[in-house]
Structure formats: C-alpha cells, structure tokens
C-alpha cells in the first residue's frame, strides 16, 4: 500500500511538472515592435502581435520573428557608368518598414539581402540613364525615382520603402579637376558678361542724362530767346512811342523837343564809346559850334522845364551876333 501511494505521488508530481511545462510551451510573449508567425505542422496559420500569445504545444510553433519597426539599410559603394561614360562611385541609405509579417517571412528568403540587391541594381539603372552633371545636380530626382521603383518591386514582400537617399557620388580625380577648370572658366565668363552689362548700362544712363541735359538746355535757350525778343519788342515799342511823341511835338512847333531827342542820343552814344573795354583814349573831331548849339538847346530845355521867367525868350549864345533891325 505504501508502495502504491509512493508511486502515485511520483506520477502526480511528474504530471504536474509536465502540465506546467506544456503550459509554458503554449505561452509566448511577443515584445513591442515585433510580430511572430505561427505554423501548424509547418503551415502558416496566424501572426502573434505584441503581448501574451497562446499556441498549441507540439502542434503549433513560432516560425519567424519579424521586426515591424522602421529599419535602416546601407547600400554598399559601387561603381556606376553614367550615360556620358563617366565612372563614378555611389553609395546610399534606404529606410523600410515591414507591414505584413507573413509576406516578409514566406515570400522572400533573406529579406535584407534582397532589398540591398534591389537597391543596387536600380541605382545603376537610374544613374546609367543620366549624364554626370545631371547626376551631381539632381539628387532629389534620383532619390524619388529610386523610391518609386524599389517600393513597387518590394510590395509583394509586405514592405513599405519610406525613403531612399544618395549619400555620396564620387567622380574620378581627373574628372574632378576638369570640372574645376570648367567651373572656373564659367565663372570668368559670367564675370566678363556682367562687367560688359554694367558698362552698357552705364553708357545708356550717361546717354540718357546727356539727352535730358541737351533738352533742358535747348528749352532754356528757347525761353531766353523768347524773353530777349519780348524785351526788344517792348524797347522798340518805347522807342516808337518816344519818336512819335517827338514827331508830334515838332509838328506842333516845339523845336526844343528835337533838341532834347538829339542830345539824348548823343549822350547815349558817348556813354557806349566810353564803356568799351578796348578803348582807352577816344579822339573825336567835332565842330565847336555844333557842340555849343547842342548845349544851348539842352540849356533852353532846362529853363523851360524849371520855369524860369525868360524861358520864352532864350538868351543868345555867346559869340553869336544879335540881329539888329
């Protein structure tokens, strides 16, 4: 009896241990950011999401542990021949994320190697269809084209390629030196063109300034000529009026008016002769009787203006012979 009890106790203990082991075998903990595939007799049935997962021991098993987080994959450096037969070395980086764990586990073998080879081949294809200058200056365009091609090719694998970036494009050393000389020549060309444009613009502005200056000067001369003509017209009107008044006075019998007019003109002529710059000494032959007669006329005018008592009968000029009847 004691032997039976001891054997039963051992069986219970073994059964309990086996049950606990089976329970532990059926419990799977999936960490955050991962998914586990479940295979039943080698066939995929479902995927376990992060947390506590249960499977049937000895029937189900965990197949692949798939990382569902976004991952970075380096594209190794490789030599690529451009469309203009330039040999360049190119490398890059690729970002991808698994969206379907079952496809990434069972649709492709060695997922990272497949993505890497896909990126390398498409990189050679894209750069091979471009000239070197385009490849160096249009990296954004290369990145977009690579992203579209690789993303479409990897969709059956349950992936989403989020970004492709070209890290470096290195031409040969001799080609770099030639590009440097070309850039220097291009910059010198642009400098000469800009200098010529500056000179051209300066000449244009100078010509416009001279044109405006000539126009303003011509307008000034026209205005001055108009003013001079107006002044001469006024002077002529004044002379005409003075001559008319003198003529009327003479016609009325006033002899002193003509004397005044002649004396005024004589004085103005003497003034102009005396103000000449190139005349230091003026010799003028004139008759004394004419000058005395003129002065006598001026004196008579003065007496008539100031109203002297004997203004009506002018005094005889010294040296003249009085008329005796």
Coordinates of N, CA, C and O in Angstrom, one line a residue, residues 70-221:
X70 N 10.6 50.6 -38.3 CA 11.3 51.1 -39.5 C 12.8 50.9 -39.3 O 13.3 51.2 -38.3
X71 N 13.4 50.4 -40.4 CA 14.8 49.9 -40.3 C 15.6 50.7 -41.4 O 15.0 51.1 -42.4
X72 N 16.9 50.7 -41.1 CA 17.8 51.4 -42.0 C 18.7 50.4 -42.6 O 19.3 49.5 -41.9
X73 N 18.9 50.5 -43.9 CA 19.8 49.5 -44.6 C 20.8 50.3 -45.5 O 20.3 51.2 -46.3
X74 N 22.0 50.1 -45.3 CA 23.1 50.7 -46.1 C 23.2 50.1 -47.5 O 23.2 48.9 -47.6
X75 N 23.3 51.0 -48.5 CA 23.6 50.5 -49.8 C 25.1 50.6 -50.1 O 25.6 51.7 -50.0
X76 N 25.7 49.5 -50.3 CA 27.2 49.5 -50.4 C 27.7 50.3 -51.5 O 27.0 50.5 -52.5
X77 N 28.9 50.8 -51.4 CA 29.5 51.6 -52.5 C 29.7 50.8 -53.7 O 30.2 49.6 -53.6
X78 N 29.4 51.3 -54.9 CA 29.6 50.6 -56.1 C 29.9 51.6 -57.2 O 29.6 52.8 -57.1
X79 N 30.5 51.0 -58.3 CA 30.9 51.9 -59.4 C 29.8 51.8 -60.5 O 29.3 50.7 -60.8
X80 N 29.4 53.0 -61.0 CA 28.4 53.1 -61.9 C 28.9 54.0 -63.1 O 29.6 55.0 -62.9
X81 N 28.5 53.5 -64.3 CA 28.9 54.3 -65.5 C 27.7 55.1 -65.9 O 26.6 54.6 -66.2
X82 N 27.9 56.4 -66.1 CA 26.8 57.3 -66.5 C 26.6 57.2 -68.0 O 27.3 56.5 -68.7
X83 N 25.6 58.0 -68.4 CA 25.2 58.0 -69.9 C 26.4 58.5 -70.7 O 26.5 58.1 -71.9
X84 N 27.1 59.5 -70.2 CA 28.2 60.1 -70.9 C 29.6 59.4 -70.6 O 30.6 59.9 -70.7
X85 N 29.5 58.1 -70.2 CA 30.6 57.2 -70.0 C 31.6 57.7 -68.9 O 32.8 57.6 -69.0
X86 N 31.1 58.3 -67.8 CA 31.8 58.7 -66.7 C 31.7 57.7 -65.6 O 30.6 57.3 -65.2
X87 N 32.8 57.2 -65.0 CA 32.8 56.2 -64.0 C 32.7 56.9 -62.6 O 33.6 57.7 -62.3
X88 N 31.7 56.7 -61.9 CA 31.5 57.3 -60.5 C 31.3 56.2 -59.5 O 30.7 55.1 -59.8
X89 N 31.6 56.5 -58.3 CA 31.3 55.7 -57.1 C 30.1 56.2 -56.3 O 30.1 57.4 -56.0
X90 N 29.2 55.4 -56.1 CA 27.9 55.8 -55.5 C 27.6 54.9 -54.3 O 27.8 53.7 -54.4
X91 N 27.1 55.5 -53.2 CA 26.6 54.7 -52.1 C 25.3 55.5 -51.6 O 25.1 56.6 -51.9
X92 N 24.6 54.8 -50.7 CA 23.3 55.4 -50.2 C 22.8 54.7 -49.0 O 23.5 53.8 -48.4
X93 N 21.6 55.1 -48.6 CA 21.0 54.5 -47.5 C 19.5 54.4 -47.8 O 18.9 55.2 -48.5
X94 N 18.9 53.3 -47.2 CA 17.5 53.0 -47.5 C 16.7 52.8 -46.2 O 17.2 52.1 -45.3
X95 N 15.5 53.3 -46.1 CA 14.7 53.1 -45.0 C 13.4 52.3 -45.4 O 12.8 52.7 -46.4
X96 N 13.1 51.3 -44.6 CA 11.9 50.5 -45.0 C 11.3 50.0 -43.7 O 11.9 50.0 -42.6
X97 N 10.0 49.6 -43.9 CA 9.2 49.1 -42.7 C 8.4 47.9 -43.2 O 7.8 47.9 -44.3
X98 N 8.3 46.8 -42.4 CA 7.5 45.7 -42.7 C 6.1 45.9 -42.3 O 5.8 46.3 -41.1
X99 N 5.2 45.8 -43.2 CA 3.7 45.9 -43.0 C 3.0 44.6 -42.8 O 2.0 44.6 -42.1
X100 N 3.5 43.6 -43.5 CA 2.8 42.3 -43.4 C 3.9 41.3 -43.0 O 4.8 41.0 -43.8
X101 N 3.8 40.7 -41.8 CA 4.8 39.8 -41.3 C 4.8 38.5 -42.1 O 5.9 37.9 -42.3
X102 N 3.7 38.0 -42.5 CA 3.6 36.7 -43.2 C 4.3 36.8 -44.5 O 5.1 35.9 -44.9
X103 N 4.0 37.9 -45.3 CA 4.7 38.0 -46.6 C 6.2 38.2 -46.5 O 6.9 37.6 -47.3
X104 N 6.6 39.0 -45.6 CA 8.1 39.2 -45.4 C 8.8 38.0 -45.0 O 10.0 37.8 -45.2
X105 N 8.0 37.0 -44.3 CA 8.6 35.8 -43.8 C 8.6 34.7 -44.9 O 9.6 33.9 -44.9
X106 N 7.6 34.7 -45.7 CA 7.4 33.5 -46.6 C 7.4 33.8 -48.1 O 7.4 32.9 -48.9
X107 N 7.5 35.1 -48.4 CA 7.5 35.5 -49.8 C 8.9 35.7 -50.4 O 9.1 35.7 -51.6
X108 N 9.9 35.9 -49.5 CA 11.3 36.1 -49.9 C 12.2 35.5 -48.9 O 11.9 35.4 -47.7
X109 N 13.3 35.1 -49.3 CA 14.3 34.5 -48.5 C 15.4 35.5 -48.3 O 15.9 36.1 -49.2
X110 N 15.8 35.7 -47.0 CA 16.9 36.7 -46.7 C 16.4 38.1 -47.1 O 16.9 38.7 -48.2
X111 N 15.5 38.7 -46.4 CA 14.8 39.9 -46.8 C 15.8 41.1 -47.0 O 15.8 41.8 -48.0
X112 N 16.7 41.3 -46.0 CA 17.7 42.4 -46.1 C 18.6 42.3 -47.3 O 18.8 43.3 -48.0
X113 N 19.0 41.1 -47.6 CA 19.9 40.9 -48.8 C 19.1 41.2 -50.1 O 19.6 41.8 -51.0
X114 N 17.9 40.8 -50.1 CA 17.0 41.0 -51.3 C 16.8 42.5 -51.5 O 16.9 43.0 -52.6
X115 N 16.5 43.3 -50.5 CA 16.3 44.7 -50.6 C 17.6 45.4 -51.0 O 17.6 46.3 -51.8
X116 N 18.7 44.9 -50.5 CA 20.0 45.6 -50.8 C 20.4 45.4 -52.3 O 20.8 46.3 -53.0
X117 N 20.2 44.2 -52.8 CA 20.5 43.9 -54.2 C 19.5 44.7 -55.1 O 19.9 45.2 -56.2
X118 N 18.3 44.7 -54.7 CA 17.3 45.5 -55.5 C 17.7 47.0 -55.5 O 17.6 47.6 -56.6
X119 N 18.1 47.5 -54.4 CA 18.5 49.0 -54.4 C 19.8 49.2 -55.3 O 19.9 50.2 -56.0
X120 N 20.7 48.3 -55.2 CA 22.0 48.4 -56.0 C 21.7 48.4 -57.5 O 22.2 49.2 -58.3
X121 N 20.9 47.4 -57.9 CA 20.6 47.3 -59.4 C 19.8 48.5 -59.9 O 20.1 49.0 -61.0
X122 N 18.8 48.9 -59.1 CA 18.1 50.1 -59.6 C 18.9 51.4 -59.6 O 18.7 52.3 -60.4
X123 N 19.8 51.4 -58.6 CA 20.7 52.6 -58.6 C 21.6 52.7 -59.8 O 21.8 53.7 -60.4
X124 N 22.1 51.5 -60.3 CA 22.9 51.5 -61.5 C 22.0 51.9 -62.7 O 22.4 52.6 -63.6
X125 N 20.7 51.4 -62.7 CA 19.9 51.7 -63.8 C 19.5 53.2 -63.9 O 19.6 53.8 -65.0
X126 N 19.2 53.8 -62.8 CA 18.8 55.2 -62.8 C 20.0 56.1 -63.1 O 19.9 57.0 -64.0
X127 N 21.2 55.9 -62.5 CA 22.3 56.7 -62.8 C 22.9 56.5 -64.2 O 23.5 57.4 -64.8
X128 N 22.7 55.3 -64.7 CA 23.2 55.0 -66.1 C 22.4 55.7 -67.1 O 22.9 55.8 -68.3
X129 N 21.2 56.2 -66.8 CA 20.4 56.9 -67.8 C 20.5 58.4 -67.7 O 19.8 59.1 -68.3
X130 N 21.5 58.9 -66.9 CA 21.7 60.3 -66.7 C 23.1 60.6 -67.0 O 24.1 59.8 -66.8
X131 N 23.3 61.9 -67.4 CA 24.7 62.4 -67.6 C 25.3 62.7 -66.2 O 24.6 62.8 -65.2
X132 N 26.6 62.9 -66.2 CA 27.3 63.1 -64.9 C 26.8 64.4 -64.3 O 26.6 64.5 -63.0
X133 N 26.7 65.5 -65.1 CA 26.2 66.8 -64.5 C 24.8 66.6 -63.9 O 24.5 67.2 -62.8
X134 N 23.9 65.9 -64.6 CA 22.6 65.7 -64.0 C 22.6 64.9 -62.7 O 21.9 65.2 -61.8
X135 N 23.5 63.8 -62.7 CA 23.6 63.0 -61.5 C 24.1 63.8 -60.3 O 23.7 63.6 -59.2
X136 N 25.0 64.8 -60.6 CA 25.6 65.6 -59.5 C 24.6 66.7 -59.0 O 24.7 67.1 -57.8
X137 N 23.8 67.1 -59.9 CA 22.9 68.3 -59.5 C 21.5 67.9 -59.3 O 20.7 68.7 -58.8
X138 N 21.1 66.6 -59.5 CA 19.7 66.3 -59.4 C 19.5 65.0 -58.5 O 18.9 64.0 -58.8
X139 N 20.1 65.2 -57.3 CA 20.0 64.1 -56.3 C 18.6 63.8 -55.9 O 18.2 62.7 -55.6
X140 N 17.8 64.9 -55.7 CA 16.4 64.7 -55.3 C 15.6 63.9 -56.3 O 14.8 63.0 -56.0
X141 N 15.9 64.2 -57.6 CA 15.2 63.4 -58.6 C 15.6 61.9 -58.6 O 14.8 61.1 -58.8
X142 N 16.9 61.7 -58.4 CA 17.4 60.3 -58.3 C 16.7 59.6 -57.1 O 16.3 58.4 -57.2
X143 N 16.6 60.3 -55.9 CA 16.0 59.7 -54.8 C 14.6 59.3 -55.0 O 14.1 58.2 -54.6
X144 N 13.8 60.2 -55.7 CA 12.4 60.0 -55.9 C 12.2 58.8 -56.9 O 11.4 57.9 -56.7
X145 N 13.0 58.7 -57.9 CA 12.9 57.6 -58.9 C 13.3 56.3 -58.2 O 12.6 55.3 -58.4
X146 N 14.3 56.3 -57.4 CA 14.7 55.0 -56.7 C 13.6 54.6 -55.8 O 13.3 53.4 -55.6
X147 N 13.0 55.6 -55.0 CA 12.0 55.2 -54.1 C 10.8 54.6 -54.8 O 10.3 53.6 -54.3
X148 N 10.4 55.2 -55.9 CA 9.2 54.6 -56.6 C 9.5 53.2 -57.1 O 8.7 52.3 -57.0
X149 N 10.7 53.0 -57.7 CA 11.0 51.7 -58.3 C 11.1 50.6 -57.2 O 10.5 49.5 -57.3
X150 N 11.9 50.9 -56.2 CA 12.1 49.9 -55.1 C 10.9 49.6 -54.3 O 10.6 48.5 -54.0
X151 N 10.1 50.7 -54.1 CA 8.8 50.4 -53.4 C 7.8 49.5 -54.1 O 7.2 48.6 -53.6
X152 N 7.7 49.8 -55.4 CA 6.8 48.9 -56.2 C 7.4 47.5 -56.3 O 6.6 46.5 -56.2
X153 N 8.7 47.3 -56.4 CA 9.3 46.0 -56.5 C 9.2 45.2 -55.2 O 9.1 44.0 -55.2
X154 N 9.2 45.9 -54.1 CA 9.2 45.2 -52.8 C 7.8 45.1 -52.2 O 7.6 44.6 -51.1
X155 N 6.8 45.6 -52.8 CA 5.4 45.5 -52.3 C 5.0 44.1 -52.1 O 4.3 43.7 -51.1
X156 N 5.2 43.1 -53.0 CA 4.9 41.7 -52.7 C 5.5 41.1 -51.5 O 5.1 40.0 -51.0
X157 N 6.5 41.7 -51.0 CA 7.2 41.2 -49.8 C 6.6 41.7 -48.5 O 7.2 41.5 -47.4
X158 N 5.6 42.5 -48.6 CA 5.0 43.1 -47.4 C 5.8 44.2 -46.8 O 5.7 44.5 -45.6
X159 N 6.5 45.0 -47.7 CA 7.3 46.1 -47.2 C 6.8 47.4 -47.7 O 6.0 47.5 -48.7
X160 N 7.2 48.4 -47.0 CA 7.0 49.8 -47.4 C 8.3 50.6 -47.3 O 8.8 50.8 -46.3
X161 N 8.9 50.9 -48.5 CA 10.1 51.7 -48.6 C 9.7 53.1 -48.4 O 9.0 53.7 -49.2
X162 N 10.2 53.7 -47.3 CA 9.8 55.1 -46.9 C 10.7 56.1 -47.5 O 10.3 57.3 -47.8
X163 N 12.0 55.8 -47.6 CA 12.9 56.8 -48.1 C 14.2 56.2 -48.7 O 14.6 55.1 -48.1
X164 N 14.7 56.8 -49.7 CA 16.0 56.4 -50.3 C 16.8 57.6 -50.5 O 16.4 58.6 -51.1
X165 N 18.0 57.6 -50.0 CA 18.9 58.8 -50.0 C 20.2 58.4 -50.6 O 20.8 57.4 -50.1
X166 N 20.7 59.2 -51.6 CA 22.1 59.0 -52.1 C 23.0 59.8 -51.1 O 22.9 61.0 -50.9
X167 N 24.0 59.1 -50.6 CA 24.9 59.7 -49.6 C 26.0 60.4 -50.3 O 26.4 61.5 -50.0
X168 N 26.6 59.8 -51.3 CA 27.8 60.4 -52.0 C 27.9 59.9 -53.4 O 27.6 58.7 -53.7
X169 N 28.3 60.8 -54.3 CA 28.6 60.5 -55.7 C 30.0 61.0 -55.9 O 30.2 62.2 -55.9
X170 N 31.0 60.1 -56.1 CA 32.4 60.5 -56.3 C 32.9 60.2 -57.7 O 33.1 59.1 -58.0
X171 N 33.1 61.3 -58.5 CA 33.7 61.1 -59.8 C 35.2 60.8 -59.7 O 35.8 61.0 -58.6
X172 N 35.9 60.4 -60.7 CA 37.3 60.2 -60.7 C 38.1 61.5 -60.5 O 37.5 62.6 -60.7
X173 N 39.3 61.4 -60.0 CA 40.1 62.6 -59.7 C 40.3 63.5 -60.9 O 40.2 64.7 -60.8
X174 N 40.7 62.9 -62.0 CA 41.0 63.7 -63.2 C 39.7 64.4 -63.7 O 39.7 65.6 -64.2
X175 N 38.5 63.7 -63.5 CA 37.3 64.4 -63.9 C 36.9 65.5 -63.0 O 36.4 66.5 -63.4
X176 N 37.3 65.4 -61.7 CA 37.0 66.4 -60.7 C 37.9 67.7 -61.1 O 37.4 68.8 -61.0
X177 N 39.1 67.4 -61.5 CA 40.0 68.6 -61.9 C 39.4 69.3 -63.1 O 39.4 70.5 -63.2
X178 N 39.0 68.4 -64.1 CA 38.4 69.1 -65.3 C 37.1 69.9 -65.0 O 36.9 70.9 -65.5
X179 N 36.3 69.3 -64.1 CA 35.1 70.1 -63.7 C 35.5 71.4 -63.0 O 34.8 72.4 -63.1
X180 N 36.6 71.3 -62.2 CA 37.0 72.6 -61.5 C 37.5 73.6 -62.5 O 37.1 74.8 -62.4
X181 N 38.2 73.2 -63.6 CA 38.6 74.1 -64.6 C 37.4 74.7 -65.4 O 37.3 75.9 -65.7
X182 N 36.5 73.8 -65.6 CA 35.3 74.2 -66.3 C 34.5 75.2 -65.5 O 34.0 76.2 -66.0
X183 N 34.4 75.0 -64.2 CA 33.6 75.9 -63.3 C 34.4 77.3 -63.3 O 33.7 78.3 -63.3
X184 N 35.7 77.2 -63.2 CA 36.4 78.5 -63.2 C 36.2 79.3 -64.5 O 36.0 80.5 -64.4
X185 N 36.3 78.6 -65.6 CA 36.0 79.3 -66.9 C 34.6 79.8 -67.0 O 34.4 80.9 -67.5
X186 N 33.7 79.1 -66.5 CA 32.3 79.5 -66.5 C 32.1 80.8 -65.6 O 31.4 81.7 -66.0
X187 N 32.8 80.8 -64.5 CA 32.7 81.9 -63.6 C 33.3 83.2 -64.2 O 32.8 84.3 -64.1
X188 N 34.5 83.0 -64.9 CA 35.1 84.1 -65.5 C 34.2 84.6 -66.7 O 34.2 85.8 -66.9
X189 N 33.6 83.7 -67.4 CA 32.7 84.1 -68.4 C 31.6 85.0 -67.9 O 31.2 86.0 -68.4
X190 N 31.0 84.5 -66.8 CA 29.9 85.3 -66.2 C 30.4 86.6 -65.7 O 29.6 87.6 -65.8
X191 N 31.6 86.6 -65.2 CA 32.1 87.9 -64.7 C 32.3 88.9 -65.8 O 32.0 90.1 -65.7
X192 N 32.8 88.4 -67.0 CA 33.0 89.3 -68.1 C 31.7 89.8 -68.7 O 31.5 91.0 -69.0
X193 N 30.7 88.9 -68.7 CA 29.4 89.3 -69.2 C 28.8 90.3 -68.3 O 28.2 91.3 -68.7
X194 N 28.9 90.1 -67.0 CA 28.3 91.1 -66.0 C 29.0 92.4 -66.1 O 28.4 93.5 -66.0
X195 N 30.3 92.4 -66.3 CA 31.1 93.7 -66.5 C 30.7 94.4 -67.7 O 30.5 95.6 -67.7
X196 N 30.5 93.6 -68.8 CA 30.0 94.3 -70.1 C 28.6 94.8 -69.9 O 28.3 95.9 -70.4
X197 N 27.8 94.1 -69.2 CA 26.4 94.6 -69.0 C 26.5 95.9 -68.2 O 25.7 96.8 -68.4
X198 N 27.4 95.9 -67.2 CA 27.5 97.1 -66.4 C 27.9 98.3 -67.2 O 27.4 99.4 -67.1
X199 N 28.9 98.1 -68.1 CA 29.4 99.2 -68.9 C 28.3 99.6 -69.9 O 28.1 100.9 -70.1
X200 N 27.6 98.7 -70.4 CA 26.5 99.0 -71.3 C 25.4 99.8 -70.6 O 24.9 100.8 -71.1
X201 N 25.1 99.4 -69.4 CA 24.1 100.1 -68.7 C 24.5 101.5 -68.3 O 23.8 102.5 -68.3
X202 N 25.8 101.6 -68.0 CA 26.4 102.9 -67.6 C 26.4 103.9 -68.8 O 26.0 105.1 -68.7
X203 N 26.7 103.3 -70.0 CA 26.7 104.2 -71.2 C 25.2 104.6 -71.6 O 25.0 105.8 -72.0
X204 N 24.3 103.7 -71.4 CA 22.9 104.0 -71.6 C 22.4 105.1 -70.7 O 21.8 106.1 -71.1
X205 N 22.8 105.0 -69.4 CA 22.4 106.0 -68.5 C 23.0 107.4 -68.8 O 22.4 108.4 -68.6
X206 N 24.3 107.3 -69.2 CA 25.0 108.5 -69.5 C 24.4 109.2 -70.7 O 24.2 110.4 -70.7
X207 N 24.1 108.4 -71.7 CA 23.5 109.0 -72.9 C 22.1 109.6 -72.6 O 21.7 110.7 -73.1
X208 N 21.3 108.9 -71.8 CA 20.0 109.5 -71.4 C 20.2 110.8 -70.6 O 19.4 111.7 -70.8
X209 N 21.2 110.8 -69.7 CA 21.5 112.0 -69.0 C 21.9 113.2 -69.9 O 21.4 114.3 -69.8
X210 N 22.8 112.9 -70.9 CA 23.1 113.9 -71.8 C 22.0 114.4 -72.7 O 21.8 115.6 -73.0
X211 N 21.1 113.4 -73.0 CA 19.9 113.8 -73.8 C 19.0 114.7 -73.0 O 18.6 115.8 -73.5
X212 N 18.7 114.4 -71.8 CA 17.9 115.2 -70.9 C 18.5 116.6 -70.7 O 17.9 117.6 -70.7
X213 N 19.9 116.6 -70.5 CA 20.6 117.9 -70.3 C 20.5 118.8 -71.6 O 20.2 120.0 -71.5
X214 N 20.6 118.1 -72.8 CA 20.5 118.9 -74.0 C 19.1 119.4 -74.2 O 18.9 120.6 -74.6
X215 N 18.1 118.6 -73.9 CA 16.7 119.1 -74.0 C 16.5 120.3 -73.0 O 15.9 121.3 -73.4
X216 N 16.9 120.1 -71.8 CA 16.7 121.3 -70.9 C 17.5 122.5 -71.3 O 17.0 123.6 -71.2
X217 N 18.7 122.3 -71.8 CA 19.5 123.5 -72.3 C 18.8 124.1 -73.5 O 18.7 125.4 -73.6
X218 N 18.3 123.3 -74.4 CA 17.5 123.9 -75.6 C 16.3 124.6 -75.1 O 16.0 125.7 -75.6
X219 N 15.6 124.0 -74.1 CA 14.4 124.7 -73.6 C 14.8 126.0 -72.9 O 14.1 127.1 -73.0
X220 N 15.9 126.0 -72.2 CA 16.4 127.3 -71.6 C 16.8 128.3 -72.6 O 16.4 129.5 -72.5
X221 N 17.5 127.9 -73.7 CA 17.8 128.9 -74.8 C 16.5 129.4 -75.4 O 16.4 130.6 -75.8

